[in-house]
mmCIF file of C-alpha atoms (C1' of nucleotides) in Angstrom:
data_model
loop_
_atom_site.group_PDB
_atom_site.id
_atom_site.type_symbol
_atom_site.label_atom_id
_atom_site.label_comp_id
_atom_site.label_asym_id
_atom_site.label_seq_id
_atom_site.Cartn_x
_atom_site.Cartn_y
_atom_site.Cartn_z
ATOM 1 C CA UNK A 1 -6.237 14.379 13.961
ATOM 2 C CA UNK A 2 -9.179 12.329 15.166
ATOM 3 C CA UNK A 3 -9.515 8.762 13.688
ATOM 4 C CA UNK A 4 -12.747 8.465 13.570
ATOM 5 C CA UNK A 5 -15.285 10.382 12.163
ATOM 6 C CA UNK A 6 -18.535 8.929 14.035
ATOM 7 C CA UNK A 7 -19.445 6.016 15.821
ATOM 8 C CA UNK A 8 -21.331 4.310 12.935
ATOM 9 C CA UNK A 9 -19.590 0.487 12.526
ATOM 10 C CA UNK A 10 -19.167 1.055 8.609
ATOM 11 C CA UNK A 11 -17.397 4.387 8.713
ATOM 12 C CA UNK A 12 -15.365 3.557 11.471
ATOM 13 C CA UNK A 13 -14.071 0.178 9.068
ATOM 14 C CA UNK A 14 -13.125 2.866 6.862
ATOM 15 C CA UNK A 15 -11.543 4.991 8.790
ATOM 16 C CA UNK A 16 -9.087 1.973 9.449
ATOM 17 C CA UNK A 17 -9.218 0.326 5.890
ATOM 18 C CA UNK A 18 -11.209 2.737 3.326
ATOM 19 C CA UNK A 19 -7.833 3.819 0.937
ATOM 20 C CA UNK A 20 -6.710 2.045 -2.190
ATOM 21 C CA UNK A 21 -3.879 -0.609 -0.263
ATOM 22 C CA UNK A 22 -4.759 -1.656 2.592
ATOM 23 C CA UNK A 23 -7.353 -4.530 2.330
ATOM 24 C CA UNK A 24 -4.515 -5.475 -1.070
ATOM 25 C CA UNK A 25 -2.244 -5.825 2.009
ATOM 26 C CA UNK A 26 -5.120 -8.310 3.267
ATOM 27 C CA UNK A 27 -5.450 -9.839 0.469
ATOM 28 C CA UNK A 28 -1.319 -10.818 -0.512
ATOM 29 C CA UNK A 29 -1.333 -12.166 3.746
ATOM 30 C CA UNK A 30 -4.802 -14.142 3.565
ATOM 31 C CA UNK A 31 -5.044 -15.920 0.080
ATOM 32 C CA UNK A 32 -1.367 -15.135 -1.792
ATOM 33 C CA UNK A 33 0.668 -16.601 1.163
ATOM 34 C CA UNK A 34 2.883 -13.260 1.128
ATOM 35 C CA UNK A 35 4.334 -12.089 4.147
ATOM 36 C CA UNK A 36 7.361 -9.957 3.166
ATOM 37 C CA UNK A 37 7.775 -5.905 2.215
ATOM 38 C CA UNK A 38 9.519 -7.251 -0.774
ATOM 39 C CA UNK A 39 6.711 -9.748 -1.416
ATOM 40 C CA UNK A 40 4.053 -7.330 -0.951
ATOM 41 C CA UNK A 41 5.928 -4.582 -2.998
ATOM 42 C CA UNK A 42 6.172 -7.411 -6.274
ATOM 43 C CA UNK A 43 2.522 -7.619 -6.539
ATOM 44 C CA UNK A 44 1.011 -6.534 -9.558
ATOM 45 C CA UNK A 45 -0.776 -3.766 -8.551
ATOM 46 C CA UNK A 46 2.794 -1.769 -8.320
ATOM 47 C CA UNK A 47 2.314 -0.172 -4.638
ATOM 48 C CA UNK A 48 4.678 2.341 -3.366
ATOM 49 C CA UNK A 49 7.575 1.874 -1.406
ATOM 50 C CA UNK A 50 6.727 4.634 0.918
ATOM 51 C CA UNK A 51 2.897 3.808 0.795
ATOM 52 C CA UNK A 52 3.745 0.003 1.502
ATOM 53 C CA UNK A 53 5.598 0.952 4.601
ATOM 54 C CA UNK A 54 3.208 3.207 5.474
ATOM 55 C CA UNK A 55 -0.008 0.894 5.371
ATOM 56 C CA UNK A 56 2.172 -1.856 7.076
ATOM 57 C CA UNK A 57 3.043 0.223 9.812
ATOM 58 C CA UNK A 58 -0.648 1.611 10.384
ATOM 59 C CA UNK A 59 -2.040 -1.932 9.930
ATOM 60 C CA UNK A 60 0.590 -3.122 12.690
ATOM 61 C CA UNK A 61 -0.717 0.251 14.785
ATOM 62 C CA UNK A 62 -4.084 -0.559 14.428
ATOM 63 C CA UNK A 63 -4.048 -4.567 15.624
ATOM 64 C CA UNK A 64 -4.887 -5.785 11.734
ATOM 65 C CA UNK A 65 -0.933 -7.398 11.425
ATOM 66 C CA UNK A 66 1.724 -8.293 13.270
ATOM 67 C CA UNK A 67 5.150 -8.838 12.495
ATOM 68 C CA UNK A 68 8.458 -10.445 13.760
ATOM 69 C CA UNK A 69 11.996 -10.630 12.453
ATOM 70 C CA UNK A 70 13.049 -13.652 10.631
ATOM 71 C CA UNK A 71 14.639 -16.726 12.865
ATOM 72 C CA UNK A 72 17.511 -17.304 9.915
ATOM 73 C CA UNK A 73 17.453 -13.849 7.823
ATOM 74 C CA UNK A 74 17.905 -10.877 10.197
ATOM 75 C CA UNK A 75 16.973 -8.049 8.118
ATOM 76 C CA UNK A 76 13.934 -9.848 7.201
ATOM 77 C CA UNK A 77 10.380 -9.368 8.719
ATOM 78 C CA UNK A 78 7.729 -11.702 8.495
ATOM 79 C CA UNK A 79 4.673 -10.071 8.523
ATOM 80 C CA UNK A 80 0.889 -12.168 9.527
ATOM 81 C CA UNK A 81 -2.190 -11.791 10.218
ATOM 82 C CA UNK A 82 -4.001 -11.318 13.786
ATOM 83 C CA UNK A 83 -7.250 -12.437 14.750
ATOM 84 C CA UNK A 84 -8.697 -8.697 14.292
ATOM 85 C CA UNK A 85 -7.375 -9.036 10.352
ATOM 86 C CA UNK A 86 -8.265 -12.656 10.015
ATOM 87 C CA UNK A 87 -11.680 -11.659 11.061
ATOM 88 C CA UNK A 88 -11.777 -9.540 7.869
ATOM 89 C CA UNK A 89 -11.520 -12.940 5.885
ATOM 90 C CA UNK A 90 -15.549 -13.095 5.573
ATOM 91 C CA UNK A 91 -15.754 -9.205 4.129
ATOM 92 C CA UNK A 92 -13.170 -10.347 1.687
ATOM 93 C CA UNK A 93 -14.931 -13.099 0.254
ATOM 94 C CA UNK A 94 -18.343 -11.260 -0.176
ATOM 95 C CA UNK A 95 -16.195 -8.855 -1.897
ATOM 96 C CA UNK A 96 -15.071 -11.861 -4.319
ATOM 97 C CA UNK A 97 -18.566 -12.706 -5.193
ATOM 98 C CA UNK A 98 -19.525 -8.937 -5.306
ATOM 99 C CA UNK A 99 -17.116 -8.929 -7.700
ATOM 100 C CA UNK A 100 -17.628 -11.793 -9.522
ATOM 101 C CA UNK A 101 -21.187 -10.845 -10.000
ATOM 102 C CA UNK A 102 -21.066 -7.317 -11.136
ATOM 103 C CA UNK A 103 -17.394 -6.968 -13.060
ATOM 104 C CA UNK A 104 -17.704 -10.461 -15.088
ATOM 105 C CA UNK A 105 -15.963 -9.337 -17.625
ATOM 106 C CA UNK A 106 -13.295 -7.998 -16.082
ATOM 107 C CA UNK A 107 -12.019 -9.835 -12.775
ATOM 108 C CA UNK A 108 -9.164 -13.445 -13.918
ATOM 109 C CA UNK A 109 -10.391 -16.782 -14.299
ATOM 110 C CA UNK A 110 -8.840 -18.116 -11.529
ATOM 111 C CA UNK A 111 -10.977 -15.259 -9.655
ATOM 112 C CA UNK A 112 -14.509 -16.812 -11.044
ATOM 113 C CA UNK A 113 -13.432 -20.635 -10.212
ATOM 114 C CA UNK A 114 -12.500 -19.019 -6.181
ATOM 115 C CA UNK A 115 -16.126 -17.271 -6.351
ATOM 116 C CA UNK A 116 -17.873 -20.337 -7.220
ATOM 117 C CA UNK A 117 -16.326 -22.272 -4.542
ATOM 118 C CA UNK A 118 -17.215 -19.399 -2.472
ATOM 119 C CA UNK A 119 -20.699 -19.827 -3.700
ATOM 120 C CA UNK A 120 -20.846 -23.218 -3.511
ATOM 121 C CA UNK A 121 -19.349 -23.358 0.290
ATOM 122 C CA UNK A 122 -18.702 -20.287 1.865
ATOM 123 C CA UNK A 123 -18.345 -21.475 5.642
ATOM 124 C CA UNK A 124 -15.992 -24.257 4.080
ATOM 125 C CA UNK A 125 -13.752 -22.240 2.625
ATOM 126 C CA UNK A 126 -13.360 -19.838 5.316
ATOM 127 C CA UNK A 127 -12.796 -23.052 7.484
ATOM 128 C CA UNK A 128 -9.587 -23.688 4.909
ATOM 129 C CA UNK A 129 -8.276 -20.287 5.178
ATOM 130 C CA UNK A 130 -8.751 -19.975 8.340
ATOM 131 C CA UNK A 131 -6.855 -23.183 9.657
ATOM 132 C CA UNK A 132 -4.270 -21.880 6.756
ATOM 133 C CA UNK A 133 -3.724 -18.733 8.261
ATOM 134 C CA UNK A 134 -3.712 -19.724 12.143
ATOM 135 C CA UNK A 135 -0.650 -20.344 14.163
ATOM 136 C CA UNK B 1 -6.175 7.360 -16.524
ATOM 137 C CA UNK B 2 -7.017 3.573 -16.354
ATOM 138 C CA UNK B 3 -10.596 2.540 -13.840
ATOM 139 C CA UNK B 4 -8.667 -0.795 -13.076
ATOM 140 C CA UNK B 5 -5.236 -1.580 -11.512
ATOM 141 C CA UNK B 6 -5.895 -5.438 -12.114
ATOM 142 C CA UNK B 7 -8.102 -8.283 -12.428
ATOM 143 C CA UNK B 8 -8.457 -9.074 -9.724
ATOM 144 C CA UNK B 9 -11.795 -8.789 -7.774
ATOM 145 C CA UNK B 10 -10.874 -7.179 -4.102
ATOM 146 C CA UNK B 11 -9.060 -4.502 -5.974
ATOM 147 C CA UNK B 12 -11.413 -3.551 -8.872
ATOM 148 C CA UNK B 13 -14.013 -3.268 -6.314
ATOM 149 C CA UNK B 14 -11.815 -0.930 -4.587
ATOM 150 C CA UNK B 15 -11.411 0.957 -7.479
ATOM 151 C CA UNK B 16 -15.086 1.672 -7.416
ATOM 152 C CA UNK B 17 -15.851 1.851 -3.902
ATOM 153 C CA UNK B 18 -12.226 2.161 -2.103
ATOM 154 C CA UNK B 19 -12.293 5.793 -1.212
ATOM 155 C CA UNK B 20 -13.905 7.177 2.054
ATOM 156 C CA UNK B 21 -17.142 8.279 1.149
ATOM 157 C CA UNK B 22 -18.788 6.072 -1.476
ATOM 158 C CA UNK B 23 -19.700 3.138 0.844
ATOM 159 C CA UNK B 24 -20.932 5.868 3.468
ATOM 160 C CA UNK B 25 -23.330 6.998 0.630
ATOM 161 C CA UNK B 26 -24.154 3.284 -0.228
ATOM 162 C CA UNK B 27 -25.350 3.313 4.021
ATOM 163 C CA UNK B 28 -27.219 6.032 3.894
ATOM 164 C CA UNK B 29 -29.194 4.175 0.770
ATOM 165 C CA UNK B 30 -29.781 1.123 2.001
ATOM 166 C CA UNK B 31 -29.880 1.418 5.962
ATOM 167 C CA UNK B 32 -31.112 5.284 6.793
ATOM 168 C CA UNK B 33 -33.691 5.968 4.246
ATOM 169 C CA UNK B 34 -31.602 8.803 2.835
ATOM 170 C CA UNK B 35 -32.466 9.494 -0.869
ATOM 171 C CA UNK B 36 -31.641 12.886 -1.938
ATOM 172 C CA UNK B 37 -28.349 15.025 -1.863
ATOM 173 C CA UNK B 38 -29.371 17.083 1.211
ATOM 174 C CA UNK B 39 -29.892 14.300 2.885
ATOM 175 C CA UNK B 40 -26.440 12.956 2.720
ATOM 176 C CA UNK B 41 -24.942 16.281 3.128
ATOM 177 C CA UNK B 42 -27.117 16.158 6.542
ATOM 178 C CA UNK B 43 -24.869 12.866 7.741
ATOM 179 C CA UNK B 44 -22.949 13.213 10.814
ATOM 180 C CA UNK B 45 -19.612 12.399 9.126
ATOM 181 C CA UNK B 46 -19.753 15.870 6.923
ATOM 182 C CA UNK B 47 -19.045 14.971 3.320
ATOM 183 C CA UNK B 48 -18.110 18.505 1.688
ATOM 184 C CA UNK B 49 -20.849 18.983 -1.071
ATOM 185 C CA UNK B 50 -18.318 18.889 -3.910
ATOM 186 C CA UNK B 51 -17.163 15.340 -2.859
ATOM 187 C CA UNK B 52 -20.768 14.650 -2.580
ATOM 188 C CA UNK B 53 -21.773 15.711 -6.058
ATOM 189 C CA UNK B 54 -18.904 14.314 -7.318
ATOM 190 C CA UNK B 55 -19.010 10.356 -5.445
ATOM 191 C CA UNK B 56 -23.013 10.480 -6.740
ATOM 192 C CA UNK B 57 -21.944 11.054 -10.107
ATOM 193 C CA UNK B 58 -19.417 8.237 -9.990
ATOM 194 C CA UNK B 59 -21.854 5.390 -8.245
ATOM 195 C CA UNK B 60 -24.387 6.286 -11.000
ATOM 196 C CA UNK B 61 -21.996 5.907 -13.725
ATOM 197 C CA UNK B 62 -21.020 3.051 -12.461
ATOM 198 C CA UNK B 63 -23.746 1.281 -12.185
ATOM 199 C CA UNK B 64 -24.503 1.012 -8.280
ATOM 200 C CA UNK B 65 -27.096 3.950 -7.970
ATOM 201 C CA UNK B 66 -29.542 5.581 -10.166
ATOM 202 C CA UNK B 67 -31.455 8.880 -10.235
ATOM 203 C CA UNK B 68 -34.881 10.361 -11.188
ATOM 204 C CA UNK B 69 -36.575 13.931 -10.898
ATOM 205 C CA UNK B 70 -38.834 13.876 -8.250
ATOM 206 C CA UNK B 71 -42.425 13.907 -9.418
ATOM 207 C CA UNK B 72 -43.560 16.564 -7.053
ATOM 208 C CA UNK B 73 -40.821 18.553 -6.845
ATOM 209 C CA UNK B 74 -38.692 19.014 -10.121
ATOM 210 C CA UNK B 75 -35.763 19.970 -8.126
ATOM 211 C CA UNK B 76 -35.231 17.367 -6.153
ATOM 212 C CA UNK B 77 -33.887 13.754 -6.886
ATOM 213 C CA UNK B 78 -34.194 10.797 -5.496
ATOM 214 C CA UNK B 79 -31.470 8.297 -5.292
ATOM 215 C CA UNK B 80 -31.713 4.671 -4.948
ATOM 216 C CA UNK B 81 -29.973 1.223 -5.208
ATOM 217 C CA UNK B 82 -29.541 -0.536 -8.517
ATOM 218 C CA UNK B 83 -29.185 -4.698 -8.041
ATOM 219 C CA UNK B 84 -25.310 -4.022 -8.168
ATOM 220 C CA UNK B 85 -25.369 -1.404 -5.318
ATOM 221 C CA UNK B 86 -28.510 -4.214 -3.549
ATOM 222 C CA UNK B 87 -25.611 -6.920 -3.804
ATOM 223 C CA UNK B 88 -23.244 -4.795 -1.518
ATOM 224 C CA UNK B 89 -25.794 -5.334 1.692
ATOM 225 C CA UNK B 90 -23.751 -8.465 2.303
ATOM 226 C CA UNK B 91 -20.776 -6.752 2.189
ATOM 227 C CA UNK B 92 -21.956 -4.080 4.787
ATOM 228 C CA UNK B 93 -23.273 -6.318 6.976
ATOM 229 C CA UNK B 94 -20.037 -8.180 6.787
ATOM 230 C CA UNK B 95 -18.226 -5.150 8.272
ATOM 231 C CA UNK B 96 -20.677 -4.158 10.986
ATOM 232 C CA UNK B 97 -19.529 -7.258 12.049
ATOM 233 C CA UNK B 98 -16.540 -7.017 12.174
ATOM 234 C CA UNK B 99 -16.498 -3.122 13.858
ATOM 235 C CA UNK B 100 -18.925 -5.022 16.330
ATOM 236 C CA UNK B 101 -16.096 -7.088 17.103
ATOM 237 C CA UNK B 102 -13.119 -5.883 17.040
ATOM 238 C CA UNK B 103 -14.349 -1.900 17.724
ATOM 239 C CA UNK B 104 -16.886 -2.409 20.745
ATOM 240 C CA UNK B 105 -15.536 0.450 22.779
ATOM 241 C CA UNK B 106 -16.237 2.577 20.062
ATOM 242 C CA UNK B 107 -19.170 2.014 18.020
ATOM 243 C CA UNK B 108 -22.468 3.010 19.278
ATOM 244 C CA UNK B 109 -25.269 1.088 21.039
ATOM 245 C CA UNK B 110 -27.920 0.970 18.018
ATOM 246 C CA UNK B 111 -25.344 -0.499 16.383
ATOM 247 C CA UNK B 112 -24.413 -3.170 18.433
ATOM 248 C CA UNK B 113 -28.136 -4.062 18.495
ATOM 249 C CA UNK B 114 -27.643 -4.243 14.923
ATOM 250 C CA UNK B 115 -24.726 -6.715 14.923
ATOM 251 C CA UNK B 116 -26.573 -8.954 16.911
ATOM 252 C CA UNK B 117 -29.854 -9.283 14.664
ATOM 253 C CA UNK B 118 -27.485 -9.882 12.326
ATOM 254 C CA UNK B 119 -25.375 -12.806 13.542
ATOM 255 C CA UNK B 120 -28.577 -14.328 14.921
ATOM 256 C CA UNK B 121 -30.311 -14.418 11.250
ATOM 257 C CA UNK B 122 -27.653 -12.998 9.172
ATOM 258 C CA UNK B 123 -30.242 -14.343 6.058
ATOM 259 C CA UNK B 124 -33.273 -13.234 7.902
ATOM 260 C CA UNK B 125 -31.847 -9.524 8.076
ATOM 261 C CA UNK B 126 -30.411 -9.270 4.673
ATOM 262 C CA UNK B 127 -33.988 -10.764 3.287
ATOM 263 C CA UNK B 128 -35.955 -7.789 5.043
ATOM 264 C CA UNK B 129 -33.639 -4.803 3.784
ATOM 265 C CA UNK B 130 -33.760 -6.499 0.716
ATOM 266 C CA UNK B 131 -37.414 -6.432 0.455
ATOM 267 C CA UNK B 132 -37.600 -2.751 2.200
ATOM 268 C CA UNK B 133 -35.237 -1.963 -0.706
ATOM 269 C CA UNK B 134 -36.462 -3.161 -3.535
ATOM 270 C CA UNK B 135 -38.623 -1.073 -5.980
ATOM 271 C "C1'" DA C 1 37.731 -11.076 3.598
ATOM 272 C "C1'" DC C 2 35.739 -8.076 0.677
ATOM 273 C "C1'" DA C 3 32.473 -6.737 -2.884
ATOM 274 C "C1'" DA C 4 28.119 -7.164 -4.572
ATOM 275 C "C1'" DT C 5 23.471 -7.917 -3.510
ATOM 276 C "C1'" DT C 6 19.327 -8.068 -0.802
ATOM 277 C "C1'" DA C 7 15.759 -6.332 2.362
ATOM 278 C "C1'" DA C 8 13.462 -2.868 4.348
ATOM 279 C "C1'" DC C 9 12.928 1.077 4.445
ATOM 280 C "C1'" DT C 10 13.425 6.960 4.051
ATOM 281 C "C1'" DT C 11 13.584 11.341 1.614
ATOM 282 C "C1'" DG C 12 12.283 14.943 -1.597
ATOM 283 C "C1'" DC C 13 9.490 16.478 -4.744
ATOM 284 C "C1'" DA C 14 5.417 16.129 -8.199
ATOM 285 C "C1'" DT C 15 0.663 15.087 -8.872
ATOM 286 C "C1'" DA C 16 -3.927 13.849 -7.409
ATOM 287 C "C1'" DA C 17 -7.601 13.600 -3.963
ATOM 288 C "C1'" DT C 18 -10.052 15.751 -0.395
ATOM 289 C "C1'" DG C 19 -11.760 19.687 2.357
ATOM 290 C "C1'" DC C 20 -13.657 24.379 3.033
ATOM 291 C "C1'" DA C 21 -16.039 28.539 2.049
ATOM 292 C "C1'" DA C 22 -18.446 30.980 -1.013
ATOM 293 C "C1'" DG C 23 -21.246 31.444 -5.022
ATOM 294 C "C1'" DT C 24 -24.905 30.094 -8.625
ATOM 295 C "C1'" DA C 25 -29.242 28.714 -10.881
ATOM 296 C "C1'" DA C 26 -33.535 26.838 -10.951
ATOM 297 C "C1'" DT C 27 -37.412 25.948 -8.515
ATOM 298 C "C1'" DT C 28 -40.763 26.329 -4.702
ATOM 299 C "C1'" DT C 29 -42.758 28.414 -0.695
ATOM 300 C "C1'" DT C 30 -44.557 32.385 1.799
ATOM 301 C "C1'" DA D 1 -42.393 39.395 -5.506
ATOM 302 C "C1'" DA D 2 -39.155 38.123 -1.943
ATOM 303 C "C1'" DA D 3 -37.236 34.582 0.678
ATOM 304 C "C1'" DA D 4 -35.976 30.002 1.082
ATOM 305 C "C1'" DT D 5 -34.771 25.440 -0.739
ATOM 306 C "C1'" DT D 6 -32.261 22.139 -3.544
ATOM 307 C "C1'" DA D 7 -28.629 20.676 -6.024
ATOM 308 C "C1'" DC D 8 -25.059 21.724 -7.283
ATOM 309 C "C1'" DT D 9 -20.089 24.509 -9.066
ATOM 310 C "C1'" DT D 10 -15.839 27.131 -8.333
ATOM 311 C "C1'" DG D 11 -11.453 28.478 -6.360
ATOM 312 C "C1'" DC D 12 -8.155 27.716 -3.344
ATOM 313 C "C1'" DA D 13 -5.835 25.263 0.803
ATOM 314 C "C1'" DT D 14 -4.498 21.019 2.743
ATOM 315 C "C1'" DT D 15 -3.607 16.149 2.745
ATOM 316 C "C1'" DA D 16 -2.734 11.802 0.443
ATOM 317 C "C1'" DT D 17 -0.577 9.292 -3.081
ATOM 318 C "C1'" DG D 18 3.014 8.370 -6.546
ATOM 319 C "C1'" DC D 19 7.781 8.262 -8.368
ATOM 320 C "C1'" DA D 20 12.695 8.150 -8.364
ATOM 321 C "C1'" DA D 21 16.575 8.088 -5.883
ATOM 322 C "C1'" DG D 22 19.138 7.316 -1.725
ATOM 323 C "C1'" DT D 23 20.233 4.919 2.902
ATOM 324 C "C1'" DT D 24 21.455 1.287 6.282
ATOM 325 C "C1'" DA D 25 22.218 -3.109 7.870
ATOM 326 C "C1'" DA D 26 22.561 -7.929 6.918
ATOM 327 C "C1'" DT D 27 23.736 -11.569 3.842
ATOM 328 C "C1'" DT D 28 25.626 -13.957 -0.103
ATOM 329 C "C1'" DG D 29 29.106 -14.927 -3.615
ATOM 330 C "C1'" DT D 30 34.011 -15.262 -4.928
#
DNA sequence: ACAATTAACTTGCATAATGCAAGTAATTTT
DNA sequence: AAAATTACTTGCATTATGCAAGTTAATTGT
C-alpha cells in the first residue's frame, strides 16, 4: 500500500521506476521522439497493452509525463516529458556508457557511436536533448 | 528464457539490474560498508532472504559482484564490487540526484547532505568511493 | 453516408516474480 | 556439549507481468 519503502534517495527512484518498462517509456519520449500509446506499444521490446497503459498512467501519477489530446486527431494523446522525467536524462546516459562498457558485445552499433559521443561530451549532449525535448 | 529483450543498452541493463532489489544490494556495497548476507538482510527496506540469496547469485553470475570464504570464519562471505558493479557508482549518484530533486519532502537529511557533496564535486566524490572501494 | 480502420485502451485468464514463515546444515561461540 | 550464528532452502500465498481477445470513440476511405 505504501510507496515507499524507506527514505534512502536510491530506493525511493525505484520505488517509482525499478520494473522492466518504465525508464523504456523514458527512453522511446527522450531519444526515439515517440510520444504515442501506439508508438510506444511498436517498439521492439513488445510491451503489453495493459502494462503500457499501466506504466503511462503511473508515470503521469507520479509527475515523470504528461499528456494532452491531439489539436487535429481527437482520440489521440500526445504524451511528453516533464521537467521531473527530463531530469532523468543524465541517469540515462550513464546507463548508455554503463552499458557500452560492460555488454560490448551485445548492445547495436548505433548504441556504441551514441556512447562515444556521450564520452566524448556528455554536458553537450545533454544540452541537445535537452533543448530537443523542451517546450 | 532469453537474458536480453534487445540491443539496446538502457534495456539490457535493465535486464540485469531492473528489478527492485539488485541496485539496493549494489548500495549497500558500495555506500554502507555492507559485505555479507546478514548484513543486507539487516537493511531497513526488508529483502525476504530467498530474494536475497537468489539477487546475490544473479549479480555474481553476472559479473557485478564476487564472493570469497571469509578467512576467519569459514561460514561467512564477503561480498564485494567487481569493476562492472565499480562502474555503476555513476549511475547511483546520478539518481540520488535526481530523488534530491525531485523527492525532497521525502528523502532523508543524510541524504540530502549527500546530494550536495555530490553536485559540488560530482568527480571529487566518485574518486573517493572509488578509492574506498577498490581492493 | 456508411463501412472499415485506427487509437487507446480494458478484461479475463495464465504464468512468473516476489513475499512470508518456517526449516536446514554447517560452523562457531559459550 | 548446547546454544547461537550464518547462509541459506522450501513451500505456499500474494502480486506483477504477459497474452489474446474485446470495447469504445474518432477518423478515414469509398
Amino acid at each position: 500500500m505504501q510507496k515507499f519503502r524507506s527514505t534512502c534517495p536510491i530506493a525511493s527512484a525505484l520505488d517509482l521506476l525499478g520494473d522492466k518498462w518504465s525508464l523504456l517509456i523514458i527512453r522511446d519520449l527522450a531519444f526515439m521522439g515517440k510520444r504515442t500509446y501506439s508508438e510506444f506499444l511498436a517498439s521492439e521490446e513488445k510491451i503489453s497493452t495493459n502494462i503500457l497503459a499501466d506504466r503511462l498512467g503511473w508515470l503521469e501519477e507520479n509527475g515523470m509525463v504528461s499528456s494532452q489530446q491531439d489539436a487535429s486527431n481527437k482520440k489521440k494523446y500526445n504524451y511528453h516529458l516533464t521537467e521531473k522525467g527530463l531530469d532523468l536524462l543524465p541517469l540515462l546516459l550513464e546507463i548508455i556508457i554503463w552499458s557500452d562498457k560492460h555488454l560490448p558485445e551485445h548492445i547495436a552499433e548505433q548504441a556504441k557511436f551514441f556512447a562515444l559521443q556521450i564520452k566524448e561530451d556528455k554536458a553537450g549532449v545533454l544540452a541537445y536533448w535537452r533543448a530537443q525535448l523542451s517546450q
